GROMACS .gro file of C-alpha atoms in nm:
model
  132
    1UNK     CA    1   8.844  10.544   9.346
    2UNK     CA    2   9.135  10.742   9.291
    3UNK     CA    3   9.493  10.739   9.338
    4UNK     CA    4   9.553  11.119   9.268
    5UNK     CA    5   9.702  11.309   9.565
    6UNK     CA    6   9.478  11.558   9.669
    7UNK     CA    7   9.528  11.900   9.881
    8UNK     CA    8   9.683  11.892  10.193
    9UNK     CA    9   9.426  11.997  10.399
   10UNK     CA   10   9.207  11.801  10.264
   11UNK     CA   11   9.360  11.462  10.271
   12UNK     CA   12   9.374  11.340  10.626
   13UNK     CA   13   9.606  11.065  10.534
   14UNK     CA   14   9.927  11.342  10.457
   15UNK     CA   15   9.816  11.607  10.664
   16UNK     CA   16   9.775  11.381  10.962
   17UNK     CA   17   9.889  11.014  10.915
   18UNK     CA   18  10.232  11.142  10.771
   19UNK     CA   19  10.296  11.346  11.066
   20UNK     CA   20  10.190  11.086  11.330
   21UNK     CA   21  10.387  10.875  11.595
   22UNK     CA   22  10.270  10.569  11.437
   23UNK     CA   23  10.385  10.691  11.136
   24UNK     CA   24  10.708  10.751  11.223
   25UNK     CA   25  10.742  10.413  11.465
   26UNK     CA   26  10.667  10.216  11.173
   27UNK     CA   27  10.909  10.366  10.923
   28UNK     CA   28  11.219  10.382  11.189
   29UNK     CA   29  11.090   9.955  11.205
   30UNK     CA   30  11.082   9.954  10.826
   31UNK     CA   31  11.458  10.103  10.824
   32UNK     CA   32  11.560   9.882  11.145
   33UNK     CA   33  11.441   9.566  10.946
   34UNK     CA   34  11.654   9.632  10.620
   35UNK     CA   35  11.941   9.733  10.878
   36UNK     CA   36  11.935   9.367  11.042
   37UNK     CA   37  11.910   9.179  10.702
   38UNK     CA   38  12.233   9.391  10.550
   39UNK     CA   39  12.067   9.508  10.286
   40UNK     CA   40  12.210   9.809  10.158
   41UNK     CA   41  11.958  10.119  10.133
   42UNK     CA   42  11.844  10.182   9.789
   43UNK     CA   43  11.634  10.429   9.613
   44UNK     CA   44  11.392  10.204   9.382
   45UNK     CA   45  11.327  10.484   9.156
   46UNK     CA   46  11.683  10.583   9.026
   47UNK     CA   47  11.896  10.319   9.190
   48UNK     CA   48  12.136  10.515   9.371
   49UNK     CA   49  12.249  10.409   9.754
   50UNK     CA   50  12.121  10.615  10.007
   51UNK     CA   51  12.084  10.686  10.364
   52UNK     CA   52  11.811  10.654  10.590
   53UNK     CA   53  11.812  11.065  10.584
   54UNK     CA   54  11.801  11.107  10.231
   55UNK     CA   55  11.458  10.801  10.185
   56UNK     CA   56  11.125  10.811  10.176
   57UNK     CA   57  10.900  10.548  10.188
   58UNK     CA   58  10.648  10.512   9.934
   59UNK     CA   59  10.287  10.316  10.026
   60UNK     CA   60  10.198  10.037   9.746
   61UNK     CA   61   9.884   9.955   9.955
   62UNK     CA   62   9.679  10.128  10.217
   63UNK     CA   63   9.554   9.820  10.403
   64UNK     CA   64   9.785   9.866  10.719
   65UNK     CA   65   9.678  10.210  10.742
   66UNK     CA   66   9.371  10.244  10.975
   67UNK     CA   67   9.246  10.531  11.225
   68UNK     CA   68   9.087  10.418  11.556
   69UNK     CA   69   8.764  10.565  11.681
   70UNK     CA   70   8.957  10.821  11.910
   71UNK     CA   71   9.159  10.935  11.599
   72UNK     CA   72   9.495  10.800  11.669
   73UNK     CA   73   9.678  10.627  11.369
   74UNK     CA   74   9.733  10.260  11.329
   75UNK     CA   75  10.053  10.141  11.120
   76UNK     CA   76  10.065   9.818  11.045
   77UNK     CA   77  10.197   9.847  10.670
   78UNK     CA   78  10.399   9.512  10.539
   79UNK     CA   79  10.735   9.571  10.463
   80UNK     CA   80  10.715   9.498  10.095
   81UNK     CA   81  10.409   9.772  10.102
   82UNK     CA   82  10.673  10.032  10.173
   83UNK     CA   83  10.906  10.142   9.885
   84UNK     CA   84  11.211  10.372   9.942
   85UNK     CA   85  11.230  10.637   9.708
   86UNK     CA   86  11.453  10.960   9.716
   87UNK     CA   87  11.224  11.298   9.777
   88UNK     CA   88  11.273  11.394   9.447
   89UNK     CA   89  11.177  11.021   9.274
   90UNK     CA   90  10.884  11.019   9.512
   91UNK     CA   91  10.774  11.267   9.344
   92UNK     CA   92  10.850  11.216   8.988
   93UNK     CA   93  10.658  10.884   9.089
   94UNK     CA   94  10.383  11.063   9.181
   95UNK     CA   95  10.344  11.307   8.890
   96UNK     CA   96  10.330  10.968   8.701
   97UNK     CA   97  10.014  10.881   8.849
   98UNK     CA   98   9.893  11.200   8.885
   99UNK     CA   99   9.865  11.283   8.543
  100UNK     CA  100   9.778  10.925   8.402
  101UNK     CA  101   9.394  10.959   8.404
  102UNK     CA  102   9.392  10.537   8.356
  103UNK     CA  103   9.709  10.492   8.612
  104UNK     CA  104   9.525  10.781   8.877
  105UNK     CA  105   9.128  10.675   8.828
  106UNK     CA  106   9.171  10.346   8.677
  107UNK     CA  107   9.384  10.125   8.867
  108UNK     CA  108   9.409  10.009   9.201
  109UNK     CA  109   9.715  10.185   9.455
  110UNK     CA  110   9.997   9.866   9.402
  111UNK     CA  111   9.899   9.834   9.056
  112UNK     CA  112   9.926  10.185   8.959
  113UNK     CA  113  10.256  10.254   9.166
  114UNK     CA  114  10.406   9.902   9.026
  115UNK     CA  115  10.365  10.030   8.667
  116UNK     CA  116  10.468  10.364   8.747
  117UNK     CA  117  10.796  10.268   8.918
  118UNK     CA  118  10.894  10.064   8.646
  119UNK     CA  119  10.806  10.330   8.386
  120UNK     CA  120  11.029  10.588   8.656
  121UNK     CA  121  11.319  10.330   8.657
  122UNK     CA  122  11.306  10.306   8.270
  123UNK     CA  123  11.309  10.703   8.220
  124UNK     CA  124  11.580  10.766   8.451
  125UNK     CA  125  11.816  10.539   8.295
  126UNK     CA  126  11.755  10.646   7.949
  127UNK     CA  127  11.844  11.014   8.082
  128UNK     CA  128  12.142  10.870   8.271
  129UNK     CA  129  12.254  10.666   7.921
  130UNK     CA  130  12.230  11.053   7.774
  131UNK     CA  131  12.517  11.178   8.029
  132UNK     CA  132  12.849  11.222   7.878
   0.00000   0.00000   0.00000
């Protein structure tokens, strides 16, 4: 098992699943659902308020994720599976993992992206306490 992000072409999942109608569907329901409860959008990496524009949404778990026989995507994520993130803390969260060789071959998705958001959160304030 790993949780390292691998090439493009050869990782089905962002190549393919990223791109898909299912994909998209489920993220526009993700949005529409914190829309309805009047929660304000929020990056969970640095803090900041955001649009639905400016978000990404990171997976903690793969389990909703499935690909039928004739290869169309299935997304049935839960909503507390799916984290927003700006681009640029999505990947700052993912360079975490990536170069953790316990947090990237040692720990399971939500674990590894739990610990590594927190760690995230905890860097970007200390460089935001630095600011004059």
């Amino acid at each position: 098992m790993t949780n390292r992000r691998k090439p493009l072409h050869a990782k089905a999942y962002r190549s393919s699943f990223l791109r898909s109608r299912a994909w998209f569907a489920r993220r526009d329901a993700w949005f529409a659902t914190q829309a309805m409860c009047a929660r304000p959008l929020v990056c969970a990496g640095c803090g900041r308020r955001a649009t639905k524009k400016e978000l990404e949404l990171h997976h903690l778990d793969y389990s909703g994720v499935s690909q039928t026989d004739d290869g169309r995507w299935v997304a049935l994520e839960a909503d507390h599976d799916l984290v927003p993130l700006h681009p640029y803390c999505h990947e700052l969260l993912h360079r975490l993992i990536d170069r953790d060789a316990v947090l990237s071959r040692h720990r399971a998705r939500r674990a590894a992206s739990e610990f590594a958001l927190e760690v995230l959160r905890l860097k970007l304030n200390a460089f935001e306490g630095t600011a004059p």
